[in-house]
DNA sequence: CGGGATCCGAGAGGATACTG
DNA sequence: CAGTATCCTCTCGGATCCCG
């Protein structure tokens, strides 16, 4: 399809990877997906975001910080650090980030809707395999 | 948002992970994304698919096979193995898989479109950091 | 050709302790 | 509170060899 074939010509098929892939990996990364979805609701503080994401799957401070830095660098997340004590840092989506997050949400909503069918398919697959 | 909060109540926030997450991880996995996008075009044979995906990023036989098995088990990909010599196996999307692939394509198309802005944001971010 | 089995290195990711 | 630094574990994923 267009997505890959357009990029294809620029590469020899060697070990190189297009920047396109890199962005996609950030957005679809394990924690990137969940962070983007949560931030689509509203801005979050660090620990608050950690708890919110943790409802789906627990995340360590390290990985959350790392994920947020990556998304900030890509211009998807805005970081607002207030120089107070104790520190207060708010994370929110940029306009660019909101666009990305909406795409990701599409995927998440689809997954939620079709979850049952996927699980059914798995049972069929597993049963068929055990029969061999 | 709805996606996570609906699921939230079912879990204590411990180490458990909802099935919803598992499906999402399969679909957003490194090779899952690329395979789904390619198959959106047309059915592919194994090696053919390997080359097609490899245009974006080289994939080993092992990972491609593993990815395809996961997607097949989830009911997203159909595997048609013909008992001939040499073996011929065709992979295609199921109806369910096509739905998922279209969501993924949305993300990929967005990435392609906004790639320039992301790279610009990175330069700004990196320049600002070096200034410190 | 389309895989499976095995070995191995690199990096993801968690736990803990520390800092401004 | 919001991280950083360190250590350690374990999985991902590539390379290689083999088989029907």
PDB file of N, CA, C and O in Angstrom, chain B residues 26-69:
ATOM      1  N   UNK B  26      -0.751  -7.235  20.527  1.00  0.00           N
ATOM      2  CA  UNK B  26      -0.506  -8.044  19.328  1.00  0.00           C
ATOM      3  C   UNK B  26      -0.610  -7.167  18.078  1.00  0.00           C
ATOM      4  O   UNK B  26       0.228  -7.226  17.189  1.00  0.00           O
ATOM      5  N   UNK B  27      -1.668  -6.378  18.050  1.00  0.00           N
ATOM      6  CA  UNK B  27      -1.926  -5.548  16.874  1.00  0.00           C
ATOM      7  C   UNK B  27      -0.888  -4.436  16.726  1.00  0.00           C
ATOM      8  O   UNK B  27      -0.473  -4.107  15.622  1.00  0.00           O
ATOM      9  N   UNK B  28      -0.485  -3.876  17.845  1.00  0.00           N
ATOM     10  CA  UNK B  28       0.474  -2.768  17.788  1.00  0.00           C
ATOM     11  C   UNK B  28       1.909  -3.252  17.889  1.00  0.00           C
ATOM     12  O   UNK B  28       2.815  -2.434  17.961  1.00  0.00           O
ATOM     13  N   UNK B  29       2.114  -4.548  17.912  1.00  0.00           N
ATOM     14  CA  UNK B  29       3.472  -5.060  18.004  1.00  0.00           C
ATOM     15  C   UNK B  29       4.292  -4.628  16.795  1.00  0.00           C
ATOM     16  O   UNK B  29       3.740  -4.307  15.747  1.00  0.00           O
ATOM     17  N   UNK B  30       5.571  -4.617  16.976  1.00  0.00           N
ATOM     18  CA  UNK B  30       6.496  -4.159  15.937  1.00  0.00           C
ATOM     19  C   UNK B  30       6.164  -4.704  14.563  1.00  0.00           C
ATOM     20  O   UNK B  30       5.989  -3.963  13.599  1.00  0.00           O
ATOM     21  N   UNK B  31       6.010  -6.026  14.467  1.00  0.00           N
ATOM     22  CA  UNK B  31       5.778  -6.630  13.156  1.00  0.00           C
ATOM     23  C   UNK B  31       4.307  -6.757  12.836  1.00  0.00           C
ATOM     24  O   UNK B  31       3.914  -6.793  11.673  1.00  0.00           O
ATOM     25  N   UNK B  32       3.481  -6.812  13.859  1.00  0.00           N
ATOM     26  CA  UNK B  32       2.037  -6.897  13.645  1.00  0.00           C
ATOM     27  C   UNK B  32       1.517  -5.725  12.834  1.00  0.00           C
ATOM     28  O   UNK B  32       0.734  -5.887  11.898  1.00  0.00           O
ATOM     29  N   UNK B  33       1.951  -4.546  13.191  1.00  0.00           N
ATOM     30  CA  UNK B  33       1.547  -3.329  12.491  1.00  0.00           C
ATOM     31  C   UNK B  33       1.868  -3.430  11.005  1.00  0.00           C
ATOM     32  O   UNK B  33       1.000  -3.219  10.151  1.00  0.00           O
ATOM     33  N   UNK B  34       3.096  -3.774  10.701  1.00  0.00           N
ATOM     34  CA  UNK B  34       3.542  -3.801   9.312  1.00  0.00           C
ATOM     35  C   UNK B  34       2.876  -4.904   8.506  1.00  0.00           C
ATOM     36  O   UNK B  34       2.522  -4.714   7.340  1.00  0.00           O
ATOM     37  N   UNK B  35       2.685  -6.050   9.145  1.00  0.00           N
ATOM     38  CA  UNK B  35       2.044  -7.167   8.461  1.00  0.00           C
ATOM     39  C   UNK B  35       0.597  -6.824   8.120  1.00  0.00           C
ATOM     40  O   UNK B  35       0.139  -7.036   6.987  1.00  0.00           O
ATOM     41  N   UNK B  36      -0.120  -6.273   9.067  1.00  0.00           N
ATOM     42  CA  UNK B  36      -1.524  -5.919   8.832  1.00  0.00           C
ATOM     43  C   UNK B  36      -1.651  -4.917   7.696  1.00  0.00           C
ATOM     44  O   UNK B  36      -2.526  -5.032   6.840  1.00  0.00           O
ATOM     45  N   UNK B  37      -0.768  -3.945   7.677  1.00  0.00           N
ATOM     46  CA  UNK B  37      -0.825  -2.924   6.636  1.00  0.00           C
ATOM     47  C   UNK B  37      -0.566  -3.530   5.257  1.00  0.00           C
ATOM     48  O   UNK B  37      -1.267  -3.227   4.293  1.00  0.00           O
ATOM     49  N   UNK B  38       0.419  -4.393   5.179  1.00  0.00           N
ATOM     50  CA  UNK B  38       0.725  -5.008   3.893  1.00  0.00           C
ATOM     51  C   UNK B  38      -0.429  -5.873   3.407  1.00  0.00           C
ATOM     52  O   UNK B  38      -0.795  -5.849   2.230  1.00  0.00           O
ATOM     53  N   UNK B  39      -1.004  -6.641   4.318  1.00  0.00           N
ATOM     54  CA  UNK B  39      -2.076  -7.561   3.936  1.00  0.00           C
ATOM     55  C   UNK B  39      -3.359  -6.829   3.561  1.00  0.00           C
ATOM     56  O   UNK B  39      -4.273  -7.426   2.994  1.00  0.00           O
ATOM     57  N   UNK B  40      -3.407  -5.558   3.895  1.00  0.00           N
ATOM     58  CA  UNK B  40      -4.584  -4.772   3.532  1.00  0.00           C
ATOM     59  C   UNK B  40      -4.667  -4.616   2.016  1.00  0.00           C
ATOM     60  O   UNK B  40      -5.747  -4.447   1.445  1.00  0.00           O
ATOM     61  N   UNK B  41      -3.526  -4.701   1.371  1.00  0.00           N
ATOM     62  CA  UNK B  41      -3.443  -4.577  -0.077  1.00  0.00           C
ATOM     63  C   UNK B  41      -3.992  -5.802  -0.779  1.00  0.00           C
ATOM     64  O   UNK B  41      -4.850  -5.715  -1.648  1.00  0.00           O
ATOM     65  N   UNK B  42      -3.473  -6.953  -0.353  1.00  0.00           N
ATOM     66  CA  UNK B  42      -3.806  -8.210  -1.023  1.00  0.00           C
ATOM     67  C   UNK B  42      -3.196  -9.355  -0.239  1.00  0.00           C
ATOM     68  O   UNK B  42      -2.364  -9.117   0.641  1.00  0.00           O
ATOM     69  N   UNK B  43      -3.590 -10.590  -0.544  1.00  0.00           N
ATOM     70  CA  UNK B  43      -2.954 -11.751   0.093  1.00  0.00           C
ATOM     71  C   UNK B  43      -1.484 -11.834  -0.295  1.00  0.00           C
ATOM     72  O   UNK B  43      -1.089 -11.350  -1.365  1.00  0.00           O
ATOM     73  N   UNK B  44      -0.697 -12.431   0.567  1.00  0.00           N
ATOM     74  CA  UNK B  44       0.729 -12.579   0.302  1.00  0.00           C
ATOM     75  C   UNK B  44       1.179 -13.984   0.636  1.00  0.00           C
ATOM     76  O   UNK B  44       0.654 -14.611   1.554  1.00  0.00           O
ATOM     77  N   UNK B  45       2.179 -14.436  -0.079  1.00  0.00           N
ATOM     78  CA  UNK B  45       2.864 -15.663   0.323  1.00  0.00           C
ATOM     79  C   UNK B  45       3.898 -15.279   1.374  1.00  0.00           C
ATOM     80  O   UNK B  45       4.250 -14.101   1.514  1.00  0.00           O
ATOM     81  N   UNK B  46       4.419 -16.283   2.078  1.00  0.00           N
ATOM     82  CA  UNK B  46       5.319 -16.015   3.195  1.00  0.00           C
ATOM     83  C   UNK B  46       6.527 -15.154   2.812  1.00  0.00           C
ATOM     84  O   UNK B  46       6.723 -14.048   3.334  1.00  0.00           O
ATOM     85  N   UNK B  47       7.306 -15.639   1.890  1.00  0.00           N
ATOM     86  CA  UNK B  47       8.542 -14.939   1.528  1.00  0.00           C
ATOM     87  C   UNK B  47       8.264 -13.601   0.859  1.00  0.00           C
ATOM     88  O   UNK B  47       9.021 -12.644   1.014  1.00  0.00           O
ATOM     89  N   UNK B  48       7.172 -13.588   0.149  1.00  0.00           N
ATOM     90  CA  UNK B  48       6.732 -12.375  -0.518  1.00  0.00           C
ATOM     91  C   UNK B  48       6.408 -11.307   0.529  1.00  0.00           C
ATOM     92  O   UNK B  48       6.822 -10.142   0.412  1.00  0.00           O
ATOM     93  N   UNK B  49       5.728 -11.729   1.548  1.00  0.00           N
ATOM     94  CA  UNK B  49       5.375 -10.834   2.644  1.00  0.00           C
ATOM     95  C   UNK B  49       6.630 -10.367   3.378  1.00  0.00           C
ATOM     96  O   UNK B  49       6.740  -9.207   3.770  1.00  0.00           O
ATOM     97  N   UNK B  50       7.555 -11.282   3.513  1.00  0.00           N
ATOM     98  CA  UNK B  50       8.814 -10.950   4.174  1.00  0.00           C
ATOM     99  C   UNK B  50       9.542  -9.849   3.423  1.00  0.00           C
ATOM    100  O   UNK B  50      10.056  -8.900   4.010  1.00  0.00           O
ATOM    101  N   UNK B  51       9.567  -9.946   2.129  1.00  0.00           N
ATOM    102  CA  UNK B  51      10.220  -8.909   1.325  1.00  0.00           C
ATOM    103  C   UNK B  51       9.469  -7.591   1.422  1.00  0.00           C
ATOM    104  O   UNK B  51      10.068  -6.523   1.557  1.00  0.00           O
ATOM    105  N   UNK B  52       8.140  -7.669   1.360  1.00  0.00           N
ATOM    106  CA  UNK B  52       7.325  -6.451   1.393  1.00  0.00           C
ATOM    107  C   UNK B  52       7.520  -5.699   2.706  1.00  0.00           C
ATOM    108  O   UNK B  52       7.775  -4.488   2.723  1.00  0.00           O
ATOM    109  N   UNK B  53       7.429  -6.425   3.811  1.00  0.00           N
ATOM    110  CA  UNK B  53       7.628  -5.810   5.123  1.00  0.00           C
ATOM    111  C   UNK B  53       9.060  -5.288   5.233  1.00  0.00           C
ATOM    112  O   UNK B  53       9.308  -4.230   5.795  1.00  0.00           O
ATOM    113  N   UNK B  54       9.986  -6.057   4.650  1.00  0.00           N
ATOM    114  CA  UNK B  54      11.403  -5.706   4.724  1.00  0.00           C
ATOM    115  C   UNK B  54      11.745  -4.387   4.067  1.00  0.00           C
ATOM    116  O   UNK B  54      12.797  -3.812   4.342  1.00  0.00           O
ATOM    117  N   UNK B  55      10.864  -3.912   3.231  1.00  0.00           N
ATOM    118  CA  UNK B  55      11.108  -2.617   2.593  1.00  0.00           C
ATOM    119  C   UNK B  55      11.022  -1.499   3.622  1.00  0.00           C
ATOM    120  O   UNK B  55      11.650  -0.453   3.462  1.00  0.00           O
ATOM    121  N   UNK B  56      10.214  -1.711   4.615  1.00  0.00           N
ATOM    122  CA  UNK B  56      10.124  -0.732   5.685  1.00  0.00           C
ATOM    123  C   UNK B  56      11.168  -1.039   6.749  1.00  0.00           C
ATOM    124  O   UNK B  56      11.892  -0.171   7.210  1.00  0.00           O
ATOM    125  N   UNK B  57      11.211  -2.299   7.126  1.00  0.00           N
ATOM    126  CA  UNK B  57      12.226  -2.744   8.083  1.00  0.00           C
ATOM    127  C   UNK B  57      12.411  -4.246   7.962  1.00  0.00           C
ATOM    128  O   UNK B  57      11.442  -4.992   8.057  1.00  0.00           O
ATOM    129  N   UNK B  58      13.643  -4.685   7.781  1.00  0.00           N
ATOM    130  CA  UNK B  58      13.947  -6.106   7.614  1.00  0.00           C
ATOM    131  C   UNK B  58      13.418  -6.946   8.770  1.00  0.00           C
ATOM    132  O   UNK B  58      13.559  -6.558   9.922  1.00  0.00           O
ATOM    133  N   UNK B  59      12.815  -8.065   8.443  1.00  0.00           N
ATOM    134  CA  UNK B  59      12.266  -8.952   9.468  1.00  0.00           C
ATOM    135  C   UNK B  59      12.819 -10.359   9.272  1.00  0.00           C
ATOM    136  O   UNK B  59      12.954 -10.830   8.144  1.00  0.00           O
ATOM    137  N   UNK B  60      13.159 -11.007  10.362  1.00  0.00           N
ATOM    138  CA  UNK B  60      13.671 -12.371  10.271  1.00  0.00           C
ATOM    139  C   UNK B  60      12.515 -13.326  10.024  1.00  0.00           C
ATOM    140  O   UNK B  60      11.365 -13.025  10.327  1.00  0.00           O
ATOM    141  N   UNK B  61      12.838 -14.492   9.474  1.00  0.00           N
ATOM    142  CA  UNK B  61      11.800 -15.492   9.219  1.00  0.00           C
ATOM    143  C   UNK B  61      11.104 -15.852  10.517  1.00  0.00           C
ATOM    144  O   UNK B  61       9.890 -16.003  10.572  1.00  0.00           O
ATOM    145  N   UNK B  62      11.901 -15.994  11.544  1.00  0.00           N
ATOM    146  CA  UNK B  62      11.364 -16.400  12.836  1.00  0.00           C
ATOM    147  C   UNK B  62      10.276 -15.446  13.317  1.00  0.00           C
ATOM    148  O   UNK B  62       9.180 -15.864  13.692  1.00  0.00           O
ATOM    149  N   UNK B  63      10.580 -14.147  13.299  1.00  0.00           N
ATOM    150  CA  UNK B  63       9.633 -13.171  13.816  1.00  0.00           C
ATOM    151  C   UNK B  63       8.401 -13.056  12.935  1.00  0.00           C
ATOM    152  O   UNK B  63       7.297 -12.856  13.438  1.00  0.00           O
ATOM    153  N   UNK B  64       8.597 -13.190  11.644  1.00  0.00           N
ATOM    154  CA  UNK B  64       7.443 -13.117  10.752  1.00  0.00           C
ATOM    155  C   UNK B  64       6.502 -14.290  11.014  1.00  0.00           C
ATOM    156  O   UNK B  64       5.287 -14.114  11.150  1.00  0.00           O
ATOM    157  N   UNK B  65       7.071 -15.470  11.129  1.00  0.00           N
ATOM    158  CA  UNK B  65       6.259 -16.651  11.401  1.00  0.00           C
ATOM    159  C   UNK B  65       5.530 -16.507  12.730  1.00  0.00           C
ATOM    160  O   UNK B  65       4.326 -16.775  12.835  1.00  0.00           O
ATOM    161  N   UNK B  66       6.236 -16.052  13.715  1.00  0.00           N
ATOM    162  CA  UNK B  66       5.659 -15.891  15.050  1.00  0.00           C
ATOM    163  C   UNK B  66       4.529 -14.870  15.043  1.00  0.00           C
ATOM    164  O   UNK B  66       3.473 -15.084  15.641  1.00  0.00           O
ATOM    165  N   UNK B  67       4.766 -13.777  14.361  1.00  0.00           N
ATOM    166  CA  UNK B  67       3.752 -12.724  14.260  1.00  0.00           C
ATOM    167  C   UNK B  67       2.503 -13.238  13.563  1.00  0.00           C
ATOM    168  O   UNK B  67       1.379 -13.010  14.020  1.00  0.00           O
ATOM    169  N   UNK B  68       2.718 -13.958  12.477  1.00  0.00           N
ATOM    170  CA  UNK B  68       1.586 -14.480  11.724  1.00  0.00           C
ATOM    171  C   UNK B  68       0.780 -15.475  12.544  1.00  0.00           C
ATOM    172  O   UNK B  68      -0.444 -15.518  12.461  1.00  0.00           O
ATOM    173  N   UNK B  69       1.464 -16.272  13.342  1.00  0.00           N
ATOM    174  CA  UNK B  69       0.766 -17.250  14.171  1.00  0.00           C
ATOM    175  C   UNK B  69      -0.098 -16.556  15.219  1.00  0.00           C
ATOM    176  O   UNK B  69      -1.233 -16.970  15.488  1.00  0.00           O
TER     177      UNK B  69
END
